[in-house]
mmCIF file of C-alpha atoms in Angstrom:
data_model
loop_
_atom_site.group_PDB
_atom_site.id
_atom_site.type_symbol
_atom_site.label_atom_id
_atom_site.label_comp_id
_atom_site.label_asym_id
_atom_site.label_seq_id
_atom_site.Cartn_x
_atom_site.Cartn_y
_atom_site.Cartn_z
ATOM 1 C CA MET X 1 54.155 -45.115 26.748
ATOM 2 C CA VAL X 2 55.282 -42.109 28.737
ATOM 3 C CA ALA X 3 58.565 -43.707 29.500
ATOM 4 C CA ALA X 4 58.889 -44.252 26.001
ATOM 5 C CA ALA X 5 58.060 -40.668 25.214
ATOM 6 C CA ARG X 6 60.131 -39.144 27.849
ATOM 7 C CA SER X 7 63.246 -41.164 26.222
ATOM 8 C CA LEU X 8 62.734 -39.543 22.715
ATOM 9 C CA PRO X 9 64.250 -36.393 21.830
ATOM 10 C CA PHE X 10 61.261 -34.475 21.952
ATOM 11 C CA GLU X 11 58.945 -32.587 24.741
ATOM 12 C CA HIS X 12 56.612 -34.654 26.284
ATOM 13 C CA MET X 13 52.902 -33.343 26.802
ATOM 14 C CA PRO X 14 50.501 -35.415 28.825
ATOM 15 C CA CYS X 15 46.948 -35.828 27.973
ATOM 16 C CA VAL X 16 45.159 -33.051 29.957
ATOM 17 C CA ALA X 17 41.567 -34.904 29.181
ATOM 18 C CA HIS X 18 42.810 -37.903 31.183
ATOM 19 C CA ILE X 19 44.121 -35.489 33.885
ATOM 20 C CA ILE X 20 40.958 -34.028 34.519
ATOM 21 C CA GLN X 21 39.046 -37.355 34.288
ATOM 22 C CA ARG X 22 41.446 -38.712 36.690
ATOM 23 C CA THR X 23 40.874 -35.784 39.070
ATOM 24 C CA ILE X 24 36.865 -36.124 38.855
ATOM 25 C CA THR X 25 37.587 -39.741 40.088
ATOM 26 C CA VAL X 26 39.310 -39.082 42.811
ATOM 27 C CA SER X 27 37.272 -36.126 43.890
ATOM 28 C CA LEU X 28 33.882 -38.496 43.540
ATOM 29 C CA ARG X 29 35.384 -41.121 45.960
ATOM 30 C CA ASP X 30 36.554 -38.603 48.403
ATOM 31 C CA SER X 31 33.405 -36.705 48.890
ATOM 32 C CA GLY X 32 30.935 -38.993 49.887
ATOM 33 C CA PHE X 33 28.823 -39.535 46.516
ATOM 34 C CA ASP X 34 29.588 -43.351 46.437
ATOM 35 C CA GLY X 35 26.257 -44.333 47.814
ATOM 36 C CA ALA X 36 23.951 -42.330 45.788
ATOM 37 C CA LEU X 37 25.991 -43.379 42.714
ATOM 38 C CA ALA X 38 25.822 -47.053 43.510
ATOM 39 C CA LYS X 39 22.391 -46.934 43.736
ATOM 40 C CA CYS X 40 22.019 -45.227 40.237
ATOM 41 C CA ARG X 41 24.227 -48.122 38.879
ATOM 42 C CA LYS X 42 22.027 -50.835 40.434
ATOM 43 C CA ILE X 43 18.849 -48.866 39.087
ATOM 44 C CA VAL X 44 20.596 -48.732 35.864
ATOM 45 C CA GLY X 45 21.629 -52.426 35.780
ATOM 46 C CA HIS X 46 18.068 -53.442 36.725
ATOM 47 C CA PHE X 47 16.636 -52.122 33.339
ATOM 48 C CA LYS X 48 19.710 -52.850 31.271
ATOM 49 C CA HIS X 49 19.520 -56.500 32.218
ATOM 50 C CA SER X 50 15.952 -57.045 31.502
ATOM 51 C CA PRO X 51 14.171 -56.080 28.275
ATOM 52 C CA ALA X 52 10.926 -56.634 30.066
ATOM 53 C CA ASN X 53 11.618 -53.894 32.777
ATOM 54 C CA THR X 54 13.080 -51.396 29.882
ATOM 55 C CA ALA X 55 9.586 -52.118 28.104
ATOM 56 C CA GLU X 56 7.707 -51.192 31.128
ATOM 57 C CA LEU X 57 10.074 -47.936 31.538
ATOM 58 C CA LYS X 58 9.352 -46.913 28.049
ATOM 59 C CA VAL X 59 5.597 -47.110 28.629
ATOM 60 C CA GLN X 60 5.885 -45.128 31.782
ATOM 61 C CA GLN X 61 8.027 -42.624 29.670
ATOM 62 C CA ALA X 62 5.193 -42.144 27.133
ATOM 63 C CA SER X 63 2.423 -41.843 29.856
ATOM 64 C CA HIS X 64 4.726 -39.032 31.342
ATOM 65 C CA GLY X 65 4.856 -37.320 28.220
ATOM 66 C CA GLN X 66 8.420 -37.980 27.664
ATOM 67 C CA THR X 67 10.738 -39.459 24.894
ATOM 68 C CA GLU X 68 11.361 -43.069 24.940
ATOM 69 C CA GLU X 69 14.896 -43.412 26.053
ATOM 70 C CA SER X 70 17.209 -45.705 27.766
ATOM 71 C CA LEU X 71 19.459 -45.059 30.751
ATOM 72 C CA ILE X 72 23.250 -44.859 30.534
ATOM 73 C CA GLN X 73 25.563 -46.839 32.735
ATOM 74 C CA ASP X 74 28.833 -45.278 33.881
ATOM 75 C CA VAL X 75 32.018 -46.946 33.180
ATOM 76 C CA ALA X 76 35.229 -45.821 34.584
ATOM 77 C CA THR X 77 37.204 -45.890 31.447
ATOM 78 C CA ARG X 78 34.392 -43.798 29.424
ATOM 79 C CA TRP X 79 34.631 -40.142 30.005
ATOM 80 C CA ASN X 80 31.696 -37.869 31.519
ATOM 81 C CA SER X 81 29.723 -41.429 31.666
ATOM 82 C CA THR X 82 28.817 -40.731 35.217
ATOM 83 C CA LEU X 83 27.315 -37.258 34.318
ATOM 84 C CA GLU X 84 25.190 -38.973 31.504
ATOM 85 C CA MET X 85 23.862 -41.326 33.787
ATOM 86 C CA ILE X 86 22.841 -38.699 36.479
ATOM 87 C CA LYS X 87 21.436 -36.617 33.815
ATOM 88 C CA ARG X 88 19.211 -39.630 32.416
ATOM 89 C CA ILE X 89 18.166 -40.697 35.863
ATOM 90 C CA GLN X 90 17.224 -37.310 36.625
ATOM 91 C CA HIS X 91 15.208 -36.752 33.594
ATOM 92 C CA ASN X 92 13.218 -40.009 34.045
ATOM 93 C CA LYS X 93 12.723 -39.481 37.667
ATOM 94 C CA GLU X 94 8.952 -39.679 37.609
ATOM 95 C CA PRO X 95 8.931 -42.637 35.112
ATOM 96 C CA LEU X 96 11.254 -44.553 37.164
ATOM 97 C CA LYS X 97 9.414 -44.264 40.347
ATOM 98 C CA ALA X 98 6.096 -45.052 38.700
ATOM 99 C CA THR X 99 8.149 -48.474 37.027
ATOM 100 C CA LEU X 100 9.698 -49.428 40.027
ATOM 101 C CA VAL X 101 6.544 -49.055 42.325
ATOM 102 C CA GLN X 102 4.803 -51.664 39.943
ATOM 103 C CA GLN X 103 7.572 -54.431 40.190
ATOM 104 C CA LYS X 104 9.104 -56.582 42.847
ATOM 105 C CA HIS X 105 12.740 -55.919 43.287
ATOM 106 C CA ASN X 106 15.057 -55.494 46.253
ATOM 107 C CA LEU X 107 16.577 -52.385 44.849
ATOM 108 C CA ALA X 108 17.374 -49.251 47.256
ATOM 109 C CA THR X 109 15.551 -46.584 45.655
ATOM 110 C CA LEU X 110 16.914 -42.812 45.741
ATOM 111 C CA THR X 111 15.524 -40.741 48.340
ATOM 112 C CA SER X 112 14.746 -36.849 48.187
ATOM 113 C CA ALA X 113 18.010 -35.821 49.591
ATOM 114 C CA GLU X 114 20.046 -38.075 47.414
ATOM 115 C CA TYR X 115 18.181 -36.560 44.105
ATOM 116 C CA ASP X 116 19.509 -33.117 45.560
ATOM 117 C CA ARG X 117 23.052 -34.490 45.678
ATOM 118 C CA LEU X 118 22.789 -35.809 42.330
ATOM 119 C CA ALA X 119 21.484 -32.369 41.043
ATOM 120 C CA ASN X 120 24.483 -30.632 42.599
ATOM 121 C CA LEU X 121 26.752 -33.048 41.368
ATOM 122 C CA GLU X 122 25.558 -32.733 37.856
ATOM 123 C CA THR X 123 26.005 -28.856 38.246
ATOM 124 C CA LEU X 124 29.644 -29.672 39.252
ATOM 125 C CA LEU X 125 30.192 -32.084 36.587
ATOM 126 C CA GLU X 126 29.004 -30.205 33.817
ATOM 127 C CA PRO X 127 31.886 -27.720 33.360
ATOM 128 C CA CYS X 128 34.492 -30.557 33.567
ATOM 129 C CA ARG X 129 32.336 -32.260 30.552
ATOM 130 C CA TYR X 130 32.169 -28.993 28.559
ATOM 131 C CA VAL X 131 36.105 -28.618 29.060
ATOM 132 C CA THR X 132 36.910 -32.161 28.097
ATOM 133 C CA GLU X 133 35.117 -31.832 25.006
ATOM 134 C CA LEU X 134 36.758 -28.880 24.167
ATOM 135 C CA LEU X 135 40.318 -30.134 24.731
ATOM 136 C CA GLY X 136 39.484 -33.434 22.773
ATOM 137 C CA GLY X 137 38.801 -31.631 19.325
ATOM 138 C CA ASP X 138 40.884 -32.104 16.226
ATOM 139 C CA LYS X 139 39.692 -29.378 13.919
ATOM 140 C CA TYR X 140 41.110 -26.627 15.968
ATOM 141 C CA VAL X 141 43.985 -25.433 18.329
ATOM 142 C CA SER X 142 43.581 -26.932 21.658
ATOM 143 C CA CYS X 143 47.076 -26.745 23.474
ATOM 144 C CA SER X 144 46.594 -22.862 24.148
ATOM 145 C CA VAL X 145 43.204 -23.416 25.571
ATOM 146 C CA VAL X 146 44.700 -25.725 28.408
ATOM 147 C CA LEU X 147 45.576 -23.087 30.887
ATOM 148 C CA PRO X 148 42.420 -20.772 30.359
ATOM 149 C CA ALA X 149 40.388 -24.171 30.415
ATOM 150 C CA LEU X 150 42.099 -25.442 33.858
ATOM 151 C CA CYS X 151 41.753 -21.921 35.366
ATOM 152 C CA HIS X 152 38.089 -21.753 34.475
ATOM 153 C CA LEU X 153 37.732 -25.119 36.321
ATOM 154 C CA LEU X 154 39.706 -24.148 39.520
ATOM 155 C CA ARG X 155 37.065 -20.778 39.539
ATOM 156 C CA THR X 156 33.991 -23.036 39.253
ATOM 157 C CA MET X 157 35.054 -25.069 42.118
ATOM 158 C CA GLU X 158 35.730 -22.225 44.653
ATOM 159 C CA ILE X 159 33.980 -22.773 47.960
ATOM 160 C CA SER X 160 30.889 -20.493 48.949
ATOM 161 C CA ASP X 161 29.215 -20.329 52.392
ATOM 162 C CA VAL X 162 26.194 -21.918 51.175
ATOM 163 C CA ASP X 163 28.059 -24.827 49.853
ATOM 164 C CA PRO X 164 27.051 -28.422 51.744
ATOM 165 C CA ALA X 165 29.308 -30.365 53.211
ATOM 166 C CA TYR X 166 29.757 -32.875 50.451
ATOM 167 C CA ILE X 167 29.966 -30.157 47.819
ATOM 168 C CA VAL X 168 32.883 -28.740 50.222
ATOM 169 C CA ARG X 169 34.754 -31.901 50.186
ATOM 170 C CA PHE X 170 34.402 -32.602 46.589
ATOM 171 C CA LYS X 171 35.487 -28.989 45.690
ATOM 172 C CA ALA X 172 38.493 -29.136 47.850
ATOM 173 C CA ALA X 173 39.610 -32.527 46.454
ATOM 174 C CA PHE X 174 39.188 -31.379 43.008
ATOM 175 C CA LYS X 175 41.127 -28.354 43.446
ATOM 176 C CA GLY X 176 43.757 -30.150 45.416
ATOM 177 C CA ASP X 177 44.294 -32.965 43.123
ATOM 178 C CA LEU X 178 43.944 -30.788 39.867
ATOM 179 C CA ASN X 179 46.556 -28.547 41.208
ATOM 180 C CA THR X 180 48.970 -31.394 41.803
ATOM 181 C CA ARG X 181 48.632 -33.072 38.410
ATOM 182 C CA LYS X 182 48.855 -29.428 36.717
ATOM 183 C CA GLU X 183 52.234 -29.164 38.192
ATOM 184 C CA ASN X 184 53.292 -32.253 36.525
ATOM 185 C CA THR X 185 52.409 -31.358 33.212
ATOM 186 C CA ASN X 186 54.591 -29.576 30.768
ATOM 187 C CA LEU X 187 53.824 -26.024 32.034
ATOM 188 C CA SER X 188 56.352 -24.185 30.215
ATOM 189 C CA TRP X 189 55.290 -25.235 26.898
ATOM 190 C CA LEU X 190 51.567 -24.811 27.751
ATOM 191 C CA LYS X 191 52.453 -21.007 29.036
ATOM 192 C CA LEU X 192 54.396 -20.460 25.753
ATOM 193 C CA ALA X 193 51.569 -21.717 23.685
ATOM 194 C CA THR X 194 49.033 -19.486 25.600
ATOM 195 C CA ALA X 195 51.002 -16.590 24.881
ATOM 196 C CA LEU X 196 51.353 -17.051 21.295
ATOM 197 C CA ASP X 197 47.871 -17.389 20.938
ATOM 198 C CA PRO X 198 46.057 -13.976 20.186
ATOM 199 C CA ARG X 199 42.885 -14.868 22.021
ATOM 200 C CA PHE X 200 44.707 -15.619 25.127
ATOM 201 C CA LYS X 201 47.792 -13.612 25.066
ATOM 202 C CA ASP X 202 46.722 -11.348 28.057
ATOM 203 C CA LEU X 203 47.625 -14.130 30.223
ATOM 204 C CA ARG X 204 45.075 -13.765 32.562
ATOM 205 C CA CYS X 205 45.016 -17.524 33.486
ATOM 206 C CA LEU X 206 48.372 -16.982 35.165
ATOM 207 C CA PRO X 207 49.312 -15.043 38.188
ATOM 208 C CA LYS X 208 50.808 -11.559 37.674
ATOM 209 C CA ALA X 209 54.200 -12.597 38.478
ATOM 210 C CA GLU X 210 54.645 -15.108 36.034
ATOM 211 C CA ARG X 211 53.272 -13.251 32.986
ATOM 212 C CA GLU X 212 56.419 -11.264 32.350
ATOM 213 C CA GLU X 213 58.915 -14.267 32.877
ATOM 214 C CA VAL X 214 56.841 -15.691 29.837
ATOM 215 C CA TRP X 215 57.599 -12.777 27.587
ATOM 216 C CA GLN X 216 61.312 -12.636 28.710
ATOM 217 C CA LYS X 217 61.576 -16.338 27.554
ATOM 218 C CA LEU X 218 59.861 -15.775 24.288
ATOM 219 C CA SER X 219 62.422 -12.743 23.562
ATOM 220 C CA GLN X 220 65.282 -14.975 24.177
ATOM 221 C CA MET X 221 63.830 -17.729 22.115
ATOM 222 C CA LEU X 222 63.656 -14.985 19.327
ATOM 223 C CA LYS X 223 67.008 -14.013 19.780
ATOM 224 C CA ASP X 224 68.223 -17.682 19.615
ATOM 225 C CA ARG X 225 66.468 -18.167 16.413
ATOM 226 C CA ASP X 226 68.045 -15.087 14.863
ATOM 227 C CA THR X 227 71.415 -16.569 16.091
ATOM 228 C CA GLU X 228 70.806 -20.168 14.485
ATOM 229 C CA SER X 229 69.695 -18.329 11.109
ATOM 230 C CA GLN X 230 72.825 -16.550 10.542
ATOM 231 C CA PRO X 231 74.986 -18.171 7.875
ATOM 232 C CA CYS X 232 78.110 -20.227 9.075
ATOM 233 C CA SER X 233 81.267 -19.303 7.575
ATOM 234 C CA ASP X 234 82.591 -21.701 4.915
ATOM 235 C CA GLU X 235 86.169 -22.643 5.413
ATOM 236 C CA MET X 236 86.721 -23.292 1.831
ATOM 237 C CA GLU X 237 86.334 -19.506 1.066
ATOM 238 C CA PRO X 238 89.309 -17.555 0.633
ATOM 239 C CA GLU X 239 90.203 -15.657 3.618
ATOM 240 C CA PRO X 240 89.154 -11.895 3.793
ATOM 241 C CA PRO X 241 91.459 -8.885 3.810
ATOM 242 C CA LYS X 242 92.020 -7.940 7.572
ATOM 243 C CA LYS X 243 90.615 -4.729 7.071
ATOM 244 C CA LYS X 244 87.280 -5.911 6.090
ATOM 245 C CA VAL X 245 87.343 -8.351 9.020
ATOM 246 C CA ALA X 246 88.206 -5.468 11.318
ATOM 247 C CA LEU X 247 84.986 -3.546 9.632
ATOM 248 C CA LEU X 248 82.852 -6.538 10.080
ATOM 249 C CA LEU X 249 84.087 -6.819 13.838
ATOM 250 C CA LEU X 250 83.071 -3.157 14.390
ATOM 251 C CA GLY X 251 79.507 -3.240 12.812
ATOM 252 C CA SER X 252 78.546 -6.472 14.509
ATOM 253 C CA GLU X 253 77.664 -5.171 18.038
ATOM 254 C CA SER X 254 75.354 -2.672 16.414
ATOM 255 C CA GLU X 255 73.667 -4.944 14.456
ATOM 256 C CA SER X 256 73.157 -7.304 17.304
ATOM 257 C CA ASP X 257 71.586 -4.349 19.078
ATOM 258 C CA GLU X 258 69.331 -3.688 16.094
ATOM 259 C CA ASP X 259 68.232 -7.177 16.332
ATOM 260 C CA ALA X 260 67.290 -7.351 20.129
ATOM 261 C CA ASN X 261 65.445 -4.042 19.479
ATOM 262 C CA PHE X 262 63.745 -5.547 16.562
ATOM 263 C CA ASN X 263 62.648 -8.719 18.706
ATOM 264 C CA ASP X 264 61.615 -6.546 21.553
ATOM 265 C CA LYS X 265 59.692 -4.269 18.990
ATOM 266 C CA THR X 266 57.847 -7.297 17.575
ATOM 267 C CA LEU X 267 56.899 -8.483 20.808
ATOM 268 C CA ASP X 268 55.821 -5.057 22.239
ATOM 269 C CA ARG X 269 53.745 -4.584 18.672
ATOM 270 C CA TYR X 270 52.195 -8.003 19.320
ATOM 271 C CA ARG X 271 51.302 -7.281 22.945
ATOM 272 C CA ALA X 272 49.933 -4.009 22.302
ATOM 273 C CA GLU X 273 47.282 -5.434 19.604
ATOM 274 C CA PRO X 274 43.760 -6.331 21.340
ATOM 275 C CA SER X 275 42.931 -9.561 21.879
ATOM 276 C CA VAL X 276 40.838 -11.532 19.037
ATOM 277 C CA SER X 277 37.432 -13.154 19.521
ATOM 278 C CA ILE X 278 37.204 -16.441 20.765
ATOM 279 C CA ASP X 279 36.041 -17.904 17.747
ATOM 280 C CA THR X 280 38.922 -16.965 15.747
ATOM 281 C CA CYS X 281 41.740 -19.575 14.556
ATOM 282 C CA PRO X 282 45.009 -18.438 15.849
ATOM 283 C CA LEU X 283 46.941 -20.439 13.258
ATOM 284 C CA GLN X 284 44.946 -18.317 10.284
ATOM 285 C CA TRP X 285 45.084 -15.124 12.270
ATOM 286 C CA GLY X 286 49.068 -15.584 12.164
ATOM 287 C CA SER X 287 49.066 -16.499 8.645
ATOM 288 C CA ALA X 288 47.206 -13.326 7.827
ATOM 289 C CA HIS X 289 49.681 -11.229 10.181
ATOM 290 C CA THR X 290 53.013 -12.762 8.795
ATOM 291 C CA GLY X 291 54.310 -9.400 7.721
ATOM 292 C CA ALA X 292 54.150 -7.864 11.039
ATOM 293 C CA HIS X 293 54.610 -10.745 13.337
ATOM 294 C CA GLY X 294 56.713 -13.285 11.013
ATOM 295 C CA ARG X 295 59.127 -14.911 13.513
ATOM 296 C CA LEU X 296 56.341 -15.158 16.247
ATOM 297 C CA ALA X 297 54.127 -16.612 13.601
ATOM 298 C CA GLN X 298 56.939 -19.437 13.102
ATOM 299 C CA LEU X 299 57.083 -20.072 16.794
ATOM 300 C CA ALA X 300 53.263 -20.331 17.158
ATOM 301 C CA GLN X 301 53.260 -22.873 14.244
ATOM 302 C CA LYS X 302 55.298 -25.058 16.700
ATOM 303 C CA TYR X 303 53.414 -24.666 19.916
ATOM 304 C CA LEU X 304 50.092 -24.480 18.795
ATOM 305 C CA ALA X 305 50.200 -27.353 16.507
ATOM 306 C CA THR X 306 50.702 -29.621 19.596
ATOM 307 C CA PRO X 307 47.306 -31.386 20.783
ATOM 308 C CA ALA X 308 46.100 -30.826 24.050
ATOM 309 C CA SER X 309 44.810 -34.569 24.561
ATOM 310 C CA THR X 310 45.169 -38.131 22.831
ATOM 311 C CA VAL X 311 41.425 -37.903 22.129
ATOM 312 C CA PRO X 312 41.672 -37.529 18.383
ATOM 313 C CA CYS X 313 43.985 -40.442 18.150
ATOM 314 C CA GLU X 314 41.996 -42.838 20.444
ATOM 315 C CA ARG X 315 38.856 -41.762 18.404
ATOM 316 C CA LEU X 316 40.389 -43.128 15.308
ATOM 317 C CA PHE X 317 41.386 -46.405 16.892
ATOM 318 C CA SER X 318 38.094 -46.736 18.335
ATOM 319 C CA LEU X 319 36.206 -46.057 14.905
ATOM 320 C CA ALA X 320 38.865 -48.545 13.207
ATOM 321 C CA GLY X 321 37.770 -51.209 15.930
ATOM 322 C CA HIS X 322 34.221 -50.828 15.281
ATOM 323 C CA VAL X 323 34.958 -51.400 11.568
ATOM 324 C CA VAL X 324 37.227 -54.423 12.124
ATOM 325 C CA GLN X 325 35.569 -57.066 14.045
ATOM 326 C CA LYS X 326 35.285 -60.830 14.363
ATOM 327 C CA LYS X 327 32.621 -61.299 11.746
ATOM 328 C CA ARG X 328 34.428 -58.859 9.490
ATOM 329 C CA SER X 329 37.986 -60.504 9.966
ATOM 330 C CA ALA X 330 38.160 -61.485 6.064
ATOM 331 C CA LEU X 331 38.187 -57.415 5.213
ATOM 332 C CA SER X 332 41.228 -56.484 2.863
ATOM 333 C CA SER X 333 43.333 -53.557 4.400
ATOM 334 C CA GLU X 334 42.317 -51.495 1.376
ATOM 335 C CA ASN X 335 38.491 -51.947 2.144
ATOM 336 C CA VAL X 336 39.351 -51.384 5.891
ATOM 337 C CA ASN X 337 40.883 -47.897 5.037
ATOM 338 C CA LYS X 338 37.948 -46.848 2.781
ATOM 339 C CA LEU X 339 35.279 -47.843 5.293
ATOM 340 C CA VAL X 340 37.182 -45.849 7.892
ATOM 341 C CA CYS X 341 37.379 -42.718 5.506
ATOM 342 C CA LEU X 342 33.816 -42.996 4.713
ATOM 343 C CA SER X 343 32.648 -43.363 8.430
ATOM 344 C CA ASN X 344 34.726 -40.089 9.037
ATOM 345 C CA TRP X 345 33.464 -38.118 6.221
ATOM 346 C CA LEU X 346 29.680 -38.947 7.271
ATOM 347 C CA LYS X 347 30.336 -37.528 10.648
ATOM 348 C CA GLU X 348 32.321 -34.465 9.257
ATOM 349 C CA LYS X 349 29.223 -32.390 8.930
ATOM 350 C CA GLN X 350 27.895 -33.399 12.321
ATOM 351 C CA THR X 351 31.416 -32.320 13.759
ATOM 352 C CA MET X 352 31.432 -29.077 12.438
ATOM 353 C CA ASN X 353 27.897 -28.193 13.841
ATOM 354 C CA TRP X 354 29.141 -29.354 17.037
ATOM 355 C CA LEU X 355 32.550 -27.219 16.888
ATOM 356 C CA THR X 356 30.278 -24.162 15.915
ATOM 357 C CA GLU X 357 28.133 -24.519 19.049
ATOM 358 C CA VAL X 358 31.323 -25.159 21.542
ATOM 359 C CA MET X 359 33.181 -22.447 20.067
ATOM 360 C CA SER X 360 30.328 -20.206 20.637
ATOM 361 C CA HIS X 361 29.938 -21.031 24.167
ATOM 362 C CA ASN X 362 32.640 -19.189 25.494
ATOM 363 C CA THR X 363 31.640 -18.526 29.247
ATOM 364 C CA PHE X 364 35.271 -19.704 30.220
ATOM 365 C CA ALA X 365 36.826 -17.017 28.292
ATOM 366 C CA HIS X 366 35.775 -14.388 30.998
ATOM 367 C CA SER X 367 36.477 -16.214 33.982
ATOM 368 C CA TYR X 368 40.174 -16.071 34.103
ATOM 369 C CA CYS X 369 41.621 -15.126 37.469
ATOM 370 C CA TYR X 370 44.620 -12.143 37.973
#
């Protein structure tokens, strides 16, 4: 699919959520968490494959005053499933211990040191879950959030003096792998999208040496758009008098300078305005400021409309897969479309509530590096 996309006359944008998930997988493999995670998977499988064991666990959960909940098995192709498995095991630590003590099994239980490792790993993976879910939204602009979000992840993975050796290995592997994959993305597109978003136009997620280059490219793009928008001469029109042609040639240089100055003033005016709040929609902001930033607003519509990940379309395919099953093979295409739409509408209210919560959580917005 990537090769096919590169053959098309369009710019290719890789899925950033896939990149983050792949980086997490590589970091877990290279940092020494395999032993503790293998034990977690076997414990989860012990209860998943036996209804009797699950019933005993629920009894222990009730006796400890906890809500009855099932354990979660991590799957390599399911994002954030490792984090959810760890969180569920940590939350049910005491019920699990009490249940396993009463049963006969050959499981290797988790030690106190391994529980501490899992707690530290949960702290490391939580920002990754937040960023992955943020970039996987389809109700808001996500392309311009990529570089600030990746900058936030890299800052959270800074090695400190109090980090144990396995955390140091995880952070080092995460930063190295993410930086390598970041270079293979369409960075020029992402930089322009970030600059055209009034929330992140300060470009604090980029090194200072790269910021002016982005604005120069935007200025050149505005000039090119002005050149393309100029009407072409029609060969069928009668040839104008030579004196009038000479007058047009005399005025052409002055007009081009004015256009250049206009473009520079447009960018300067846009850059001089304060950044808007993190919960502002950049497309709505651009629509409201079309009079002041008309040409920039047109560029913003092009760059900000690009999704940061393939999550929205994959979510739609998954929804259709749940509707069309072997037991429903006789469904007509019309009924399938209706069922998919109904399912989407029923979840819309829940999606909007989640979106409000995510956009209000703006911790990454204040952690850019200069």
